[in-house]
PDB file of C-alpha atoms in Angstrom:
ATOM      1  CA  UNK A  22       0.000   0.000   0.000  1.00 66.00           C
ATOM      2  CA  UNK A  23       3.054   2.335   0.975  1.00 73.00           C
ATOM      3  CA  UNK A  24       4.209   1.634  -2.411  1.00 83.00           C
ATOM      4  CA  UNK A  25       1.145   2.460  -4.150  1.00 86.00           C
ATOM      5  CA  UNK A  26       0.791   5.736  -2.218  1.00 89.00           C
ATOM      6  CA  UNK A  27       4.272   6.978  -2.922  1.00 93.00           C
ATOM      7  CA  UNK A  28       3.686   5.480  -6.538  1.00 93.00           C
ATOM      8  CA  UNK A  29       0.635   7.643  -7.747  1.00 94.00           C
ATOM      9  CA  UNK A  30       2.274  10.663  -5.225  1.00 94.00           C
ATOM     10  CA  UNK A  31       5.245  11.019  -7.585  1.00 95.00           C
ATOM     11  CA  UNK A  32       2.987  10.522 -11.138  1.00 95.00           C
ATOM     12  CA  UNK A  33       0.804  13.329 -10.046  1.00 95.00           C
ATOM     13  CA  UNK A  34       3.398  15.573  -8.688  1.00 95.00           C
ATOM     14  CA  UNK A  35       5.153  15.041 -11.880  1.00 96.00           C
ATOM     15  CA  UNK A  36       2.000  15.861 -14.067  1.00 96.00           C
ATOM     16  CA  UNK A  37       0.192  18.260 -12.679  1.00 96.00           C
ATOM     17  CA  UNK A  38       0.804  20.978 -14.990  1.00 95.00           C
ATOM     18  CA  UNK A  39      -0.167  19.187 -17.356  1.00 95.00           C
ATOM     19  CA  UNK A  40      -3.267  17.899 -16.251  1.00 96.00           C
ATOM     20  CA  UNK A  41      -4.307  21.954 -14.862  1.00 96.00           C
ATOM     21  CA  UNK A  42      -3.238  22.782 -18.434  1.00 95.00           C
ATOM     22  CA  UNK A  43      -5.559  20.176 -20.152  1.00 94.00           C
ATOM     23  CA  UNK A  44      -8.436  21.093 -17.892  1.00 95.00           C
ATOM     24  CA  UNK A  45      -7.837  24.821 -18.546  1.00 94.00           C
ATOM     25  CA  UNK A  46      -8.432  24.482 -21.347  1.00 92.00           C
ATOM     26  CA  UNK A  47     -11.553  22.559 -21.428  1.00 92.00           C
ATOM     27  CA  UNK A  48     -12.691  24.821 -18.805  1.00 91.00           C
ATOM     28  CA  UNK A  49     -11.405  28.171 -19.201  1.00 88.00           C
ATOM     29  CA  UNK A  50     -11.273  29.069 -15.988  1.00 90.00           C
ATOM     30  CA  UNK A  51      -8.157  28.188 -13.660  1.00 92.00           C
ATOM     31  CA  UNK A  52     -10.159  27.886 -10.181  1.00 92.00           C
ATOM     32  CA  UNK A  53     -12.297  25.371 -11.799  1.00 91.00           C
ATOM     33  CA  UNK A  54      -9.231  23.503 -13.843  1.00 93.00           C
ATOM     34  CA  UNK A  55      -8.182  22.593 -10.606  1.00 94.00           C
ATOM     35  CA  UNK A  56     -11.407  21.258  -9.164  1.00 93.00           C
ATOM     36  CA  UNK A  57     -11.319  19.172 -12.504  1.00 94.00           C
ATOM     37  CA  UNK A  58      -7.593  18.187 -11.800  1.00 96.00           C
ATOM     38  CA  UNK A  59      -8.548  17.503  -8.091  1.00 95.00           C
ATOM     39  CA  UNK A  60     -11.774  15.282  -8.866  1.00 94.00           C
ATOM     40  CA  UNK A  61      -9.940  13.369 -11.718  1.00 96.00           C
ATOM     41  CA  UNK A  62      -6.843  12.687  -9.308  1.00 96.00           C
ATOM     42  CA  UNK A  63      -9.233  11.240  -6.946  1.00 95.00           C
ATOM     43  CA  UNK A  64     -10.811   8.734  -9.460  1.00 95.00           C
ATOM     44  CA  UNK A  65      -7.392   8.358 -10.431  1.00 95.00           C
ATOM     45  CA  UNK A  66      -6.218   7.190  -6.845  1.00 95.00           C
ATOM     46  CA  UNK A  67      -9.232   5.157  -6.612  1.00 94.00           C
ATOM     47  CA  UNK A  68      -8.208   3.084  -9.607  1.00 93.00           C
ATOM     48  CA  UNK A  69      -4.736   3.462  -9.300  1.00 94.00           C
ATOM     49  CA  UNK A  70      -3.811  -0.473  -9.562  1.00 92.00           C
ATOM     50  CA  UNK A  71      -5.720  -0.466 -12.727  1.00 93.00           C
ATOM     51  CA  UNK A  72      -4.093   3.104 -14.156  1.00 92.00           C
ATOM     52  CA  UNK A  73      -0.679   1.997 -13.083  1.00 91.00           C
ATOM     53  CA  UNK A  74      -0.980  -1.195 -15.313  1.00 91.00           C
ATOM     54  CA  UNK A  75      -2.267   0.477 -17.695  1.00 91.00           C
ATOM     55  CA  UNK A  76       0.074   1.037 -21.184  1.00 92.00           C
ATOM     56  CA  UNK A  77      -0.174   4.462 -20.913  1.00 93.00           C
ATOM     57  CA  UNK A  78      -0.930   6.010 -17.279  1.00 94.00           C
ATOM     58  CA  UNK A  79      -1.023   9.857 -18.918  1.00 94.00           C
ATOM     59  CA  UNK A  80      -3.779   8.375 -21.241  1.00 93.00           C
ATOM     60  CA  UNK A  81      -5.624   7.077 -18.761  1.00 95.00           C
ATOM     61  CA  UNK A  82      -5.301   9.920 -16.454  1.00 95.00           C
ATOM     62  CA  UNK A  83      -6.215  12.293 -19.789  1.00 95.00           C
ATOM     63  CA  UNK A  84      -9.898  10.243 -19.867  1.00 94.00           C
ATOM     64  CA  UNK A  85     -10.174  10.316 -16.520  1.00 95.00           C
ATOM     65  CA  UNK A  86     -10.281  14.068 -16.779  1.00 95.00           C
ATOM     66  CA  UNK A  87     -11.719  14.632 -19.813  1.00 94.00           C
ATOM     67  CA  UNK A  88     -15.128  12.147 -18.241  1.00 93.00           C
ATOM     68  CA  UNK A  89     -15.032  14.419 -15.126  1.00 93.00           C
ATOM     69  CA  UNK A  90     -15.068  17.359 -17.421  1.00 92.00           C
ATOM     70  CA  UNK A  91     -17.747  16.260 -19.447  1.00 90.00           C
ATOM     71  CA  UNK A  92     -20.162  14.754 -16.799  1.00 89.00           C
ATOM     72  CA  UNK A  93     -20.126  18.322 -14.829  1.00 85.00           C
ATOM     73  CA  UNK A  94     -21.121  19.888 -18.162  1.00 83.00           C
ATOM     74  CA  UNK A  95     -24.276  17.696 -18.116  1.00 80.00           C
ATOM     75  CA  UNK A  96     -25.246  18.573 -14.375  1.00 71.00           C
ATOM     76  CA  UNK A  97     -27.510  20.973 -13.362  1.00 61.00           C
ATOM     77  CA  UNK A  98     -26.821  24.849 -13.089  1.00 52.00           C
ATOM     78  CA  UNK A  99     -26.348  24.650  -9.522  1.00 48.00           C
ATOM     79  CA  UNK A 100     -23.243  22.671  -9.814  1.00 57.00           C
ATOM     80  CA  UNK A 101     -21.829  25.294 -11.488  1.00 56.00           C
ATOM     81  CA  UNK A 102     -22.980  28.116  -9.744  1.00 58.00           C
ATOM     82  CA  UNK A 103     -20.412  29.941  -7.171  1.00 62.00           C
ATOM     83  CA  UNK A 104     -21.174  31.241  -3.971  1.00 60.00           C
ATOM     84  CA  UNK A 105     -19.110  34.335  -2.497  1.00 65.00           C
ATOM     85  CA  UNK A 106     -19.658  36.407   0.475  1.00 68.00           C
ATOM     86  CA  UNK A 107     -18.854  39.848  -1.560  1.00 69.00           C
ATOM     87  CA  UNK A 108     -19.620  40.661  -4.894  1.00 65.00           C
ATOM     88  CA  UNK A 109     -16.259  42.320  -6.630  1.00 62.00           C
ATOM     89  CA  UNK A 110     -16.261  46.001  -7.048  1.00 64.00           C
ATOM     90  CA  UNK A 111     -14.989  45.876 -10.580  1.00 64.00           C
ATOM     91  CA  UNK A 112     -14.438  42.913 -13.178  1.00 61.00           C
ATOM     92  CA  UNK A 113     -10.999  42.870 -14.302  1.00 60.00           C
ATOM     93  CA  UNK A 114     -11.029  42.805 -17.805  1.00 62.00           C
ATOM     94  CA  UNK A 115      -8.606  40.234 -19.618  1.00 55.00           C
ATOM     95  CA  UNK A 116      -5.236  41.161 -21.440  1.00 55.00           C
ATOM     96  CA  UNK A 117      -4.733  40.960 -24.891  1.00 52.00           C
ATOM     97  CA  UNK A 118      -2.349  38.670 -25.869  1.00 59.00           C
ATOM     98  CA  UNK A 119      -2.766  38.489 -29.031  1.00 63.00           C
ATOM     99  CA  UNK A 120      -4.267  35.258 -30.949  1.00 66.00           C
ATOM    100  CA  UNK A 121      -3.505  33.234 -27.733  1.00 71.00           C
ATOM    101  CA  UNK A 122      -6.221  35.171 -26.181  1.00 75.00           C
ATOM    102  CA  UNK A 123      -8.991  35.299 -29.185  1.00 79.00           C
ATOM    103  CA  UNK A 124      -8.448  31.650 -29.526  1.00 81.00           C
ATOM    104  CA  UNK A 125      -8.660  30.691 -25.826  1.00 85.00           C
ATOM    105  CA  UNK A 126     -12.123  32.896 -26.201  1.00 84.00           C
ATOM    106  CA  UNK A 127     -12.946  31.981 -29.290  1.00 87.00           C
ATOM    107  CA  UNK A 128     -12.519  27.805 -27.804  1.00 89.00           C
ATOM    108  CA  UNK A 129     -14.438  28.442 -24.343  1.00 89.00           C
ATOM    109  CA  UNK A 130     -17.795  29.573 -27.235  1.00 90.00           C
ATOM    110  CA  UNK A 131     -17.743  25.735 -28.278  1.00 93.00           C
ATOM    111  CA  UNK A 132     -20.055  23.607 -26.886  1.00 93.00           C
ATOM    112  CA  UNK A 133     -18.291  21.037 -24.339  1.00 92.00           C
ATOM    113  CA  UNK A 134     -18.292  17.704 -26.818  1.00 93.00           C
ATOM    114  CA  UNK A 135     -16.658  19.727 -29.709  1.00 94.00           C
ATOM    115  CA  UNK A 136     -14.338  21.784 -26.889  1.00 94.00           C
ATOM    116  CA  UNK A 137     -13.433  18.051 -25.571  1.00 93.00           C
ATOM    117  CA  UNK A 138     -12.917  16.960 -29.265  1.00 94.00           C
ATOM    118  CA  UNK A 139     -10.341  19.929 -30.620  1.00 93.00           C
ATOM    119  CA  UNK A 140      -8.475  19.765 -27.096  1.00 92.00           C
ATOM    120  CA  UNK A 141      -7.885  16.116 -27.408  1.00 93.00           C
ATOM    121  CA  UNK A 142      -6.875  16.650 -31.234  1.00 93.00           C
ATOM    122  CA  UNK A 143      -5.288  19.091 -31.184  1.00 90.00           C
ATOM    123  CA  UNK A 144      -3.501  19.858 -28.075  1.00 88.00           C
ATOM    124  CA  UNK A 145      -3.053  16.720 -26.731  1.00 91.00           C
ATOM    125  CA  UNK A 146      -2.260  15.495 -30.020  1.00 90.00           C
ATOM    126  CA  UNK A 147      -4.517  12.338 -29.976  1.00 92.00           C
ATOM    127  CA  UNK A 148      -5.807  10.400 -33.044  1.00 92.00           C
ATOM    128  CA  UNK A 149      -9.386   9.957 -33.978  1.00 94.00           C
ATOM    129  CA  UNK A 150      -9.392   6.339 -32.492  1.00 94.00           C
ATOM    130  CA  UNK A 151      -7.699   7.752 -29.087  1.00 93.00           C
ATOM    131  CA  UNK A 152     -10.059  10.821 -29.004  1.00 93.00           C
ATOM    132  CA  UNK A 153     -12.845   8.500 -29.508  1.00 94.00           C
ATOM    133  CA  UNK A 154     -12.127   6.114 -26.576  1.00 92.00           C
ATOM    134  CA  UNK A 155     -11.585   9.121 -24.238  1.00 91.00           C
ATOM    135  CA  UNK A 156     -14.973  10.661 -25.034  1.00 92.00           C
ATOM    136  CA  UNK A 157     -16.632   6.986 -25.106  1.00 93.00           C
ATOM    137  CA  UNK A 158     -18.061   7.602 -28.881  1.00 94.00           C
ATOM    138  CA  UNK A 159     -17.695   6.460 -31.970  1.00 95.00           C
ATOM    139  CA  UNK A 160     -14.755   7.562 -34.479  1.00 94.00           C
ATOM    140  CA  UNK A 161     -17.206   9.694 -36.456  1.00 95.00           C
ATOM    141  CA  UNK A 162     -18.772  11.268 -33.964  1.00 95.00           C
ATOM    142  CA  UNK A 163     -14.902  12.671 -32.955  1.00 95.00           C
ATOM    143  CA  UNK A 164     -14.685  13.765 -36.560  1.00 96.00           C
ATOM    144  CA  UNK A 165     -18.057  15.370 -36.789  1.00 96.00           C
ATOM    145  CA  UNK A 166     -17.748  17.073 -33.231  1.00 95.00           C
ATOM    146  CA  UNK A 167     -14.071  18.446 -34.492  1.00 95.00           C
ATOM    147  CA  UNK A 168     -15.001  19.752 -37.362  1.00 95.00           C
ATOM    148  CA  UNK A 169     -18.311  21.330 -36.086  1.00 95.00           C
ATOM    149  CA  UNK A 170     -15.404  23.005 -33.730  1.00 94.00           C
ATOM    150  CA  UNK A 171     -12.774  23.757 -35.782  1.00 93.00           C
ATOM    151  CA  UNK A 172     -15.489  25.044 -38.637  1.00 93.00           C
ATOM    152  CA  UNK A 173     -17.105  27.316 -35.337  1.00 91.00           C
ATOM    153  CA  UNK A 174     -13.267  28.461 -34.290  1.00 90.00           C
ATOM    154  CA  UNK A 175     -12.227  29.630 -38.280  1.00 89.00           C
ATOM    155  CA  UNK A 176     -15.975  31.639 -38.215  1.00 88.00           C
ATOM    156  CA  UNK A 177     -14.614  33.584 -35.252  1.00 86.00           C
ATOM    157  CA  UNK A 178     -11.069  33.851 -35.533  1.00 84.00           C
ATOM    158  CA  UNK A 179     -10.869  34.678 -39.599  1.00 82.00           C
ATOM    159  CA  UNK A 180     -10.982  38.107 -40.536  1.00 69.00           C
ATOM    160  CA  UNK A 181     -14.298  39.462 -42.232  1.00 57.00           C
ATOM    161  CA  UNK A 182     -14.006  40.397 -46.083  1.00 48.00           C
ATOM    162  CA  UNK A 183     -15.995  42.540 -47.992  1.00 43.00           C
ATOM    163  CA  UNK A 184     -18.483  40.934 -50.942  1.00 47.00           C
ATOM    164  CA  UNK A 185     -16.388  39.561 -53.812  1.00 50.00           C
ATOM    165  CA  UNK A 186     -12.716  39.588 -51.368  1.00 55.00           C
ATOM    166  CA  UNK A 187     -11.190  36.425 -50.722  1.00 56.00           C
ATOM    167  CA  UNK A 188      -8.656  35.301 -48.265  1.00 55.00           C
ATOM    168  CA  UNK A 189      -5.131  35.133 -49.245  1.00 50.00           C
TER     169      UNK A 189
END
């Protein structure tokens, strides 16, 4: 058991960033990235024998979170709904940074199947198969839900041209 412990102490100290970064950007909100990262690492712990064995731990921990990700999208509002004793004065508005910004934006507007989809595509650099066995679908429903997102993410991030301009 003290092996175990020490075992999945030293995978998720060692991954951590990536899993916040992964669930950021699901998410787009750091608070509740590490909720995500915090109930996934508990599943994770529960089925740590089985992870452990597993061929690739970081792709089972990347389901893990993904699932937890997309099972709080399908609960009620209430889940989702934050309680604080004060109301801030002022919202802080965001910095520009440029495209990373507009596409961070422009990614938190998809819904959270074809969010799921891109992320896993695209940043964690998973094939249609993979991405399919993380969101527990079939292989065209990944390529459906990814182009539905990336088709959603060109609309907003491409410059508008007049009537008869094209893009270069």
């Amino acid at each position: 058991m003290a092996g175990r412990d020490e075992e999945f102490t030293a995978y998720v100290t060692a991954r951590m960033g990536w899993l916040r970064r992964v669930a950021y950007l699901l998410c787009q909100d750091w608070h509740r990235a590490d909720d995500l990262v915090q109930s996934a690492i508990t599943r994770l712990y529960v089925h740590w024998r089985r992870a452990a064995a597993a061929d690739n731990v970081d792709g089972y921990a990347r389901t893990v979170l993904v699932r937890v990700f997309l099972a709080e999208q399908r609960g009620g509002w209430w889940q989702r709904v934050r309680v604080v004793e004060r109301t801030p004065d002022a919202v802080a508005e965001p910095m520009d940074h440029a495209g990373g910004v507009d596409l961070r934006t422009a990614l938190a507007a998809l819904p959270p199947r074809q969010r799921a989809a891109v992320v896993l595509r695209f940043y964690c650099d998973l094939s249609v198969e993979q991405s399919a066995d993380v969101l527990g679908c079939s292989a065209g429903t990944v390529k459906s839900q990814t182009a539905r997102g990336l088709d959603a993410l060109r609309r907003v991030l491409e410059p508008e041209f007049a009537e008869g301009e094209k893009p270069v």
